[in-house]
C-alpha positions as protocol buffer text, in pm:
chain_id: "A"
residue {
  index: 1
  type: MET
  ca { x: 6393 y: 9135 z: 10667 }
}
residue {
  index: 2
  type: ARG
  ca { x: 6139 y: 9385 z: 10786 }
}
residue {
  index: 3
  type: ARG
  ca { x: 6122 y: 9710 z: 10598 }
}
residue {
  index: 4
  type: GLN
  ca { x: 6120 y: 10026 z: 10808 }
}
residue {
  index: 5
  type: TYR
  ca { x: 5894 y: 10225 z: 10574 }
}
residue {
  index: 6
  type: LEU
  ca { x: 5575 y: 10066 z: 10450 }
}
residue {
  index: 7
  type: GLU
  ca { x: 5327 y: 10171 z: 10182 }
}
residue {
  index: 8
  type: LEU
  ca { x: 5023 y: 10341 z: 10333 }
}
residue {
  index: 9
  type: GLY
  ca { x: 4831 y: 10456 z: 10027 }
}
residue {
  index: 10
  type: LYS
  ca { x: 4833 y: 10621 z: 9688 }
}
residue {
  index: 11
  type: ILE
  ca { x: 4738 y: 10977 z: 9593 }
}
residue {
  index: 12
  type: VAL
  ca { x: 4463 y: 10931 z: 9334 }
}
residue {
  index: 13
  type: GLY
  ca { x: 4338 y: 11285 z: 9282 }
}
residue {
  index: 14
  type: THR
  ca { x: 4265 y: 11628 z: 9419 }
}
residue {
  index: 15
  type: HIS
  ca { x: 3976 y: 11763 z: 9623 }
}
residue {
  index: 16
  type: GLY
  ca { x: 3886 y: 12130 z: 9614 }
}
residue {
  index: 17
  type: VAL
  ca { x: 4119 y: 12417 z: 9531 }
}
residue {
  index: 18
  type: ARG
  ca { x: 4326 y: 12447 z: 9851 }
}
residue {
  index: 19
  type: GLY
  ca { x: 4563 y: 12154 z: 9796 }
}
residue {
  index: 20
  type: GLU
  ca { x: 4363 y: 11875 z: 9955 }
}
residue {
  index: 21
  type: MET
  ca { x: 4425 y: 11534 z: 9797 }
}
residue {
  index: 22
  type: ARG
  ca { x: 4228 y: 11213 z: 9766 }
}
residue {
  index: 23
  type: VAL
  ca { x: 4428 y: 10914 z: 9886 }
}
residue {
  index: 24
  type: GLN
  ca { x: 4337 y: 10550 z: 9834 }
}
residue {
  index: 25
  type: PRO
  ca { x: 4432 y: 10398 z: 10173 }
}
residue {
  index: 26
  type: TRP
  ca { x: 4608 y: 10062 z: 10181 }
}
residue {
  index: 27
  type: CYS
  ca { x: 4529 y: 9992 z: 10545 }
}
residue {
  index: 28
  type: ASP
  ca { x: 4244 y: 9842 z: 10743 }
}
residue {
  index: 29
  type: SER
  ca { x: 4076 y: 10157 z: 10866 }
}
residue {
  index: 30
  type: PRO
  ca { x: 4072 y: 10537 z: 10847 }
}
residue {
  index: 31
  type: LEU
  ca { x: 4171 y: 10550 z: 11214 }
}
residue {
  index: 32
  type: PHE
  ca { x: 4493 y: 10366 z: 11137 }
}
residue {
  index: 33
  type: PHE
  ca { x: 4571 y: 10609 z: 10854 }
}
residue {
  index: 34
  type: GLN
  ca { x: 4494 y: 10912 z: 11072 }
}
residue {
  index: 35
  type: GLN
  ca { x: 4750 y: 10821 z: 11342 }
}
residue {
  index: 36
  type: PHE
  ca { x: 5041 y: 10941 z: 11125 }
}
residue {
  index: 37
  type: HIS
  ca { x: 5161 y: 11298 z: 11145 }
}
residue {
  index: 38
  type: THR
  ca { x: 5459 y: 11245 z: 10917 }
}
residue {
  index: 39
  type: LEU
  ca { x: 5449 y: 11063 z: 10585 }
}
residue {
  index: 40
  type: TYR
  ca { x: 5723 y: 10990 z: 10332 }
}
residue {
  index: 41
  type: PHE
  ca { x: 5747 y: 10993 z: 9954 }
}
residue {
  index: 42
  type: SER
  ca { x: 5997 y: 10706 z: 9944 }
}
residue {
  index: 43
  type: GLY
  ca { x: 6040 y: 10362 z: 10088 }
}
residue {
  index: 44
  type: SER
  ca { x: 6374 y: 10464 z: 10233 }
}
residue {
  index: 45
  type: GLY
  ca { x: 6229 y: 10739 z: 10453 }
}
residue {
  index: 46
  type: GLU
  ca { x: 6347 y: 11025 z: 10239 }
}
residue {
  index: 47
  type: ARG
  ca { x: 6136 y: 11330 z: 10164 }
}
residue {
  index: 48
  type: ALA
  ca { x: 5937 y: 11348 z: 10486 }
}
residue {
  index: 49
  type: THR
  ca { x: 5627 y: 11564 z: 10484 }
}
residue {
  index: 50
  type: GLN
  ca { x: 5402 y: 11678 z: 10767 }
}
residue {
  index: 51
  type: VAL
  ca { x: 5033 y: 11592 z: 10764 }
}
residue {
  index: 52
  type: LEU
  ca { x: 4816 y: 11899 z: 10829 }
}
residue {
  index: 53
  type: SER
  ca { x: 4487 y: 11707 z: 10822 }
}
residue {
  index: 54
  type: SER
  ca { x: 4339 y: 11376 z: 10718 }
}
residue {
  index: 55
  type: ARG
  ca { x: 3980 y: 11259 z: 10720 }
}
residue {
  index: 56
  type: PRO
  ca { x: 3776 y: 10978 z: 10567 }
}
residue {
  index: 57
  type: HIS
  ca { x: 3560 y: 11063 z: 10267 }
}
residue {
  index: 58
  type: GLY
  ca { x: 3373 y: 10762 z: 10131 }
}
residue {
  index: 59
  type: ASN
  ca { x: 3630 y: 10501 z: 10035 }
}
residue {
  index: 60
  type: VAL
  ca { x: 3922 y: 10748 z: 10022 }
}
residue {
  index: 61
  type: MET
  ca { x: 4105 y: 10971 z: 10269 }
}
residue {
  index: 62
  type: LEU
  ca { x: 4123 y: 11346 z: 10218 }
}
residue {
  index: 63
  type: LEU
  ca { x: 4472 y: 11463 z: 10304 }
}
residue {
  index: 64
  type: ARG
  ca { x: 4644 y: 11799 z: 10338 }
}
residue {
  index: 65
  type: LEU
  ca { x: 5022 y: 11808 z: 10348 }
}
residue {
  index: 66
  type: GLU
  ca { x: 5253 y: 12088 z: 10449 }
}
residue {
  index: 67
  type: GLY
  ca { x: 5359 y: 12298 z: 10151 }
}
residue {
  index: 68
  type: VAL
  ca { x: 5077 y: 12175 z: 9928 }
}
residue {
  index: 69
  type: ASP
  ca { x: 4819 y: 12451 z: 9930 }
}
residue {
  index: 70
  type: THR
  ca { x: 4694 y: 12483 z: 9573 }
}
residue {
  index: 71
  type: LEU
  ca { x: 4508 y: 12261 z: 9332 }
}
residue {
  index: 72
  type: GLU
  ca { x: 4805 y: 12270 z: 9096 }
}
residue {
  index: 73
  type: ALA
  ca { x: 5054 y: 12161 z: 9365 }
}
residue {
  index: 74
  type: ALA
  ca { x: 4827 y: 11875 z: 9469 }
}
residue {
  index: 75
  type: ALA
  ca { x: 4777 y: 11765 z: 9107 }
}
residue {
  index: 76
  type: THR
  ca { x: 5153 y: 11720 z: 9059 }
}
residue {
  index: 77
  type: LEU
  ca { x: 5149 y: 11452 z: 9334 }
}
residue {
  index: 78
  type: ARG
  ca { x: 4881 y: 11236 z: 9171 }
}
residue {
  index: 79
  type: GLY
  ca { x: 5001 y: 10876 z: 9143 }
}
residue {
  index: 80
  type: ARG
  ca { x: 5261 y: 10907 z: 9420 }
}
residue {
  index: 81
  type: ILE
  ca { x: 5280 y: 10641 z: 9689 }
}
residue {
  index: 82
  type: LEU
  ca { x: 5283 y: 10752 z: 10053 }
}
residue {
  index: 83
  type: PHE
  ca { x: 5489 y: 10561 z: 10308 }
}
residue {
  index: 84
  type: MET
  ca { x: 5471 y: 10544 z: 10686 }
}
residue {
  index: 85
  type: ASN
  ca { x: 5737 y: 10462 z: 10944 }
}
residue {
  index: 86
  type: ARG
  ca { x: 5654 y: 10131 z: 11115 }
}
residue {
  index: 87
  type: GLU
  ca { x: 5790 y: 10269 z: 11445 }
}
residue {
  index: 88
  type: GLU
  ca { x: 5509 y: 10525 z: 11449 }
}
residue {
  index: 89
  type: ALA
  ca { x: 5236 y: 10264 z: 11397 }
}
residue {
  index: 90
  type: GLN
  ca { x: 5028 y: 10141 z: 11686 }
}
residue {
  index: 91
  type: LEU
  ca { x: 4911 y: 9786 z: 11624 }
}
residue {
  index: 92
  type: ALA
  ca { x: 4674 y: 9592 z: 11844 }
}
residue {
  index: 93
  type: PRO
  ca { x: 4812 y: 9267 z: 11987 }
}
residue {
  index: 94
  type: GLY
  ca { x: 4782 y: 8992 z: 11727 }
}
residue {
  index: 95
  type: ASP
  ca { x: 4774 y: 9237 z: 11434 }
}
residue {
  index: 96
  type: TYR
  ca { x: 5052 y: 9228 z: 11174 }
}
residue {
  index: 97
  type: PHE
  ca { x: 5153 y: 9413 z: 10863 }
}
residue {
  index: 98
  type: ILE
  ca { x: 5072 y: 9206 z: 10554 }
}
residue {
  index: 99
  type: GLN
  ca { x: 5421 y: 9275 z: 10423 }
}
residue {
  index: 100
  type: ASP
  ca { x: 5560 y: 9097 z: 10731 }
}
residue {
  index: 101
  type: LEU
  ca { x: 5341 y: 8791 z: 10669 }
}
residue {
  index: 102
  type: ILE
  ca { x: 5435 y: 8748 z: 10303 }
}
residue {
  index: 103
  type: GLY
  ca { x: 5713 y: 8492 z: 10271 }
}
residue {
  index: 104
  type: CYS
  ca { x: 5645 y: 8319 z: 10605 }
}
residue {
  index: 105
  type: ARG
  ca { x: 5653 y: 7939 z: 10610 }
}
residue {
  index: 106
  type: VAL
  ca { x: 5314 y: 7780 z: 10685 }
}
residue {
  index: 107
  type: VAL
  ca { x: 5343 y: 7462 z: 10894 }
}
residue {
  index: 108
  type: ASP
  ca { x: 5111 y: 7229 z: 11084 }
}
residue {
  index: 109
  type: ALA
  ca { x: 5097 y: 7330 z: 11451 }
}
residue {
  index: 110
  type: ASP
  ca { x: 5081 y: 6967 z: 11564 }
}
residue {
  index: 111
  type: THR
  ca { x: 5299 y: 6772 z: 11319 }
}
residue {
  index: 112
  type: GLY
  ca { x: 5533 y: 7038 z: 11179 }
}
residue {
  index: 113
  type: ARG
  ca { x: 5434 y: 6941 z: 10822 }
}
residue {
  index: 114
  type: PHE
  ca { x: 5534 y: 7215 z: 10578 }
}
residue {
  index: 115
  type: TYR
  ca { x: 5235 y: 7328 z: 10370 }
}
residue {
  index: 116
  type: GLY
  ca { x: 5399 y: 7608 z: 10178 }
}
residue {
  index: 117
  type: THR
  ca { x: 5479 y: 7977 z: 10183 }
}
residue {
  index: 118
  type: LEU
  ca { x: 5235 y: 8263 z: 10233 }
}
residue {
  index: 119
  type: THR
  ca { x: 5239 y: 8458 z: 9906 }
}
residue {
  index: 120
  type: ASP
  ca { x: 4943 y: 8695 z: 9928 }
}
residue {
  index: 121
  type: VAL
  ca { x: 4655 y: 8812 z: 10146 }
}
residue {
  index: 122
  type: SER
  ca { x: 4306 y: 8894 z: 10016 }
}
residue {
  index: 123
  type: ALA
  ca { x: 4062 y: 9100 z: 10221 }
}
residue {
  index: 124
  type: THR
  ca { x: 3714 y: 8954 z: 10182 }
}
residue {
  index: 125
  type: GLY
  ca { x: 3523 y: 9153 z: 10443 }
}
residue {
  index: 126
  type: ALA
  ca { x: 3442 y: 8877 z: 10688 }
}
residue {
  index: 127
  type: ASN
  ca { x: 3803 y: 8766 z: 10727 }
}
residue {
  index: 128
  type: ASP
  ca { x: 4126 y: 8773 z: 10531 }
}
residue {
  index: 129
  type: VAL
  ca { x: 4209 y: 8485 z: 10302 }
}
residue {
  index: 130
  type: TRP
  ca { x: 4573 y: 8375 z: 10289 }
}
residue {
  index: 131
  type: HIS
  ca { x: 4727 y: 8240 z: 9969 }
}
residue {
  index: 132
  type: VAL
  ca { x: 4967 y: 7954 z: 10045 }
}
residue {
  index: 133
  type: LYS
  ca { x: 5186 y: 7820 z: 9764 }
}
residue {
  index: 134
  type: ASP
  ca { x: 5311 y: 7464 z: 9818 }
}
residue {
  index: 135
  type: PRO
  ca { x: 5654 y: 7336 z: 9703 }
}
residue {
  index: 136
  type: ALA
  ca { x: 5499 y: 7217 z: 9373 }
}
residue {
  index: 137
  type: GLY
  ca { x: 5374 y: 7570 z: 9303 }
}
residue {
  index: 138
  type: VAL
  ca { x: 5006 y: 7494 z: 9371 }
}
residue {
  index: 139
  type: GLU
  ca { x: 4825 y: 7780 z: 9545 }
}
residue {
  index: 140
  type: ARG
  ca { x: 4575 y: 7701 z: 9819 }
}
residue {
  index: 141
  type: LEU
  ca { x: 4340 y: 7951 z: 9983 }
}
residue {
  index: 142
  type: MET
  ca { x: 4299 y: 7945 z: 10359 }
}
residue {
  index: 143
  type: PRO
  ca { x: 4075 y: 8160 z: 10580 }
}
residue {
  index: 144
  type: ALA
  ca { x: 4281 y: 8351 z: 10837 }
}
residue {
  index: 145
  type: ILE
  ca { x: 4064 y: 8280 z: 11140 }
}
residue {
  index: 146
  type: PRO
  ca { x: 4169 y: 8203 z: 11498 }
}
residue {
  index: 147
  type: SER
  ca { x: 4056 y: 7840 z: 11484 }
}
residue {
  index: 148
  type: ILE
  ca { x: 4299 y: 7777 z: 11195 }
}
residue {
  index: 149
  type: VAL
  ca { x: 4586 y: 8020 z: 11259 }
}
residue {
  index: 150
  type: ILE
  ca { x: 4731 y: 7901 z: 11589 }
}
residue {
  index: 151
  type: GLU
  ca { x: 5049 y: 8107 z: 11612 }
}
residue {
  index: 152
  type: THR
  ca { x: 5221 y: 8370 z: 11402 }
}
residue {
  index: 153
  type: ASP
  ca { x: 5594 y: 8413 z: 11458 }
}
residue {
  index: 154
  type: ILE
  ca { x: 5698 y: 8708 z: 11244 }
}
residue {
  index: 155
  type: ASP
  ca { x: 6057 y: 8708 z: 11373 }
}
residue {
  index: 156
  type: GLY
  ca { x: 6092 y: 8335 z: 11300 }
}
residue {
  index: 157
  type: GLU
  ca { x: 5904 y: 8380 z: 10969 }
}
residue {
  index: 158
  type: GLU
  ca { x: 5669 y: 8092 z: 11048 }
}
residue {
  index: 159
  type: ILE
  ca { x: 5294 y: 8055 z: 11082 }
}
residue {
  index: 160
  type: ARG
  ca { x: 5156 y: 7750 z: 11263 }
}
residue {
  index: 161
  type: ILE
  ca { x: 4810 y: 7636 z: 11160 }
}
residue {
  index: 162
  type: ARG
  ca { x: 4549 y: 7363 z: 11215 }
}
residue {
  index: 163
  type: PRO
  ca { x: 4386 y: 7349 z: 10873 }
}
residue {
  index: 164
  type: ILE
  ca { x: 4025 y: 7255 z: 10821 }
}
residue {
  index: 165
  type: ARG
  ca { x: 3956 y: 6944 z: 10618 }
}
residue {
  index: 166
  type: GLY
  ca { x: 3980 y: 6999 z: 10245 }
}
residue {
  index: 167
  type: ILE
  ca { x: 4235 y: 7280 z: 10222 }
}
residue {
  index: 168
  type: PHE
  ca { x: 4549 y: 7067 z: 10199 }
}
residue {
  index: 169
  type: ASP
  ca { x: 4392 y: 6717 z: 10180 }
}
residue {
  index: 170
  type: GLU
  ca { x: 4398 y: 6705 z: 9800 }
}
residue {
  index: 171
  type: ALA
  ca { x: 4774 y: 6751 z: 9797 }
}
residue {
  index: 172
  type: GLU
  ca { x: 4807 y: 6459 z: 10040 }
}
residue {
  index: 173
  type: GLU
  ca { x: 4588 y: 6234 z: 9823 }
}
residue {
  index: 174
  type: ILE
  ca { x: 4787 y: 6313 z: 9506 }
}
residue {
  index: 175
  type: ARG
  ca { x: 5116 y: 6209 z: 9669 }
}
residue {
  index: 176
  type: GLU
  ca { x: 4979 y: 5875 z: 9792 }
}
């Protein structure tokens, strides 16, 4: 089941004396973060707050929220998670929220063989690496590149792949 409100980042500190906060973004780019004009302090969409400004600053975002205009007010929000409404997000075709990928079945695009369930995604810089746990509980790492990931069906909770040699071969050899 897709969640309506997704984690966007965490307030990690303050910046200046006028209520600006440092936010560790949990998204791919500052541009994605900056598209939101309303953020939420809960995963159920409660406690909406308006974004007055947001801008990248090194590896964090500097954020000003309505009603937070002093250092002291900003400091009380340190550690809070900020959520965004998925309906307000603009994703490029073929892009997905990691939370929607987690739990999808990973199967062979040609044979239908079940390899396991996607349990985590690691960002490595060049490409994401998907963690696939097989029925025996063994975790395999797979690069999420177009030549391997053939089709992603979020609604059907299934990812069809053509794995490169060596990722799942060991599991096949053990069973024989």
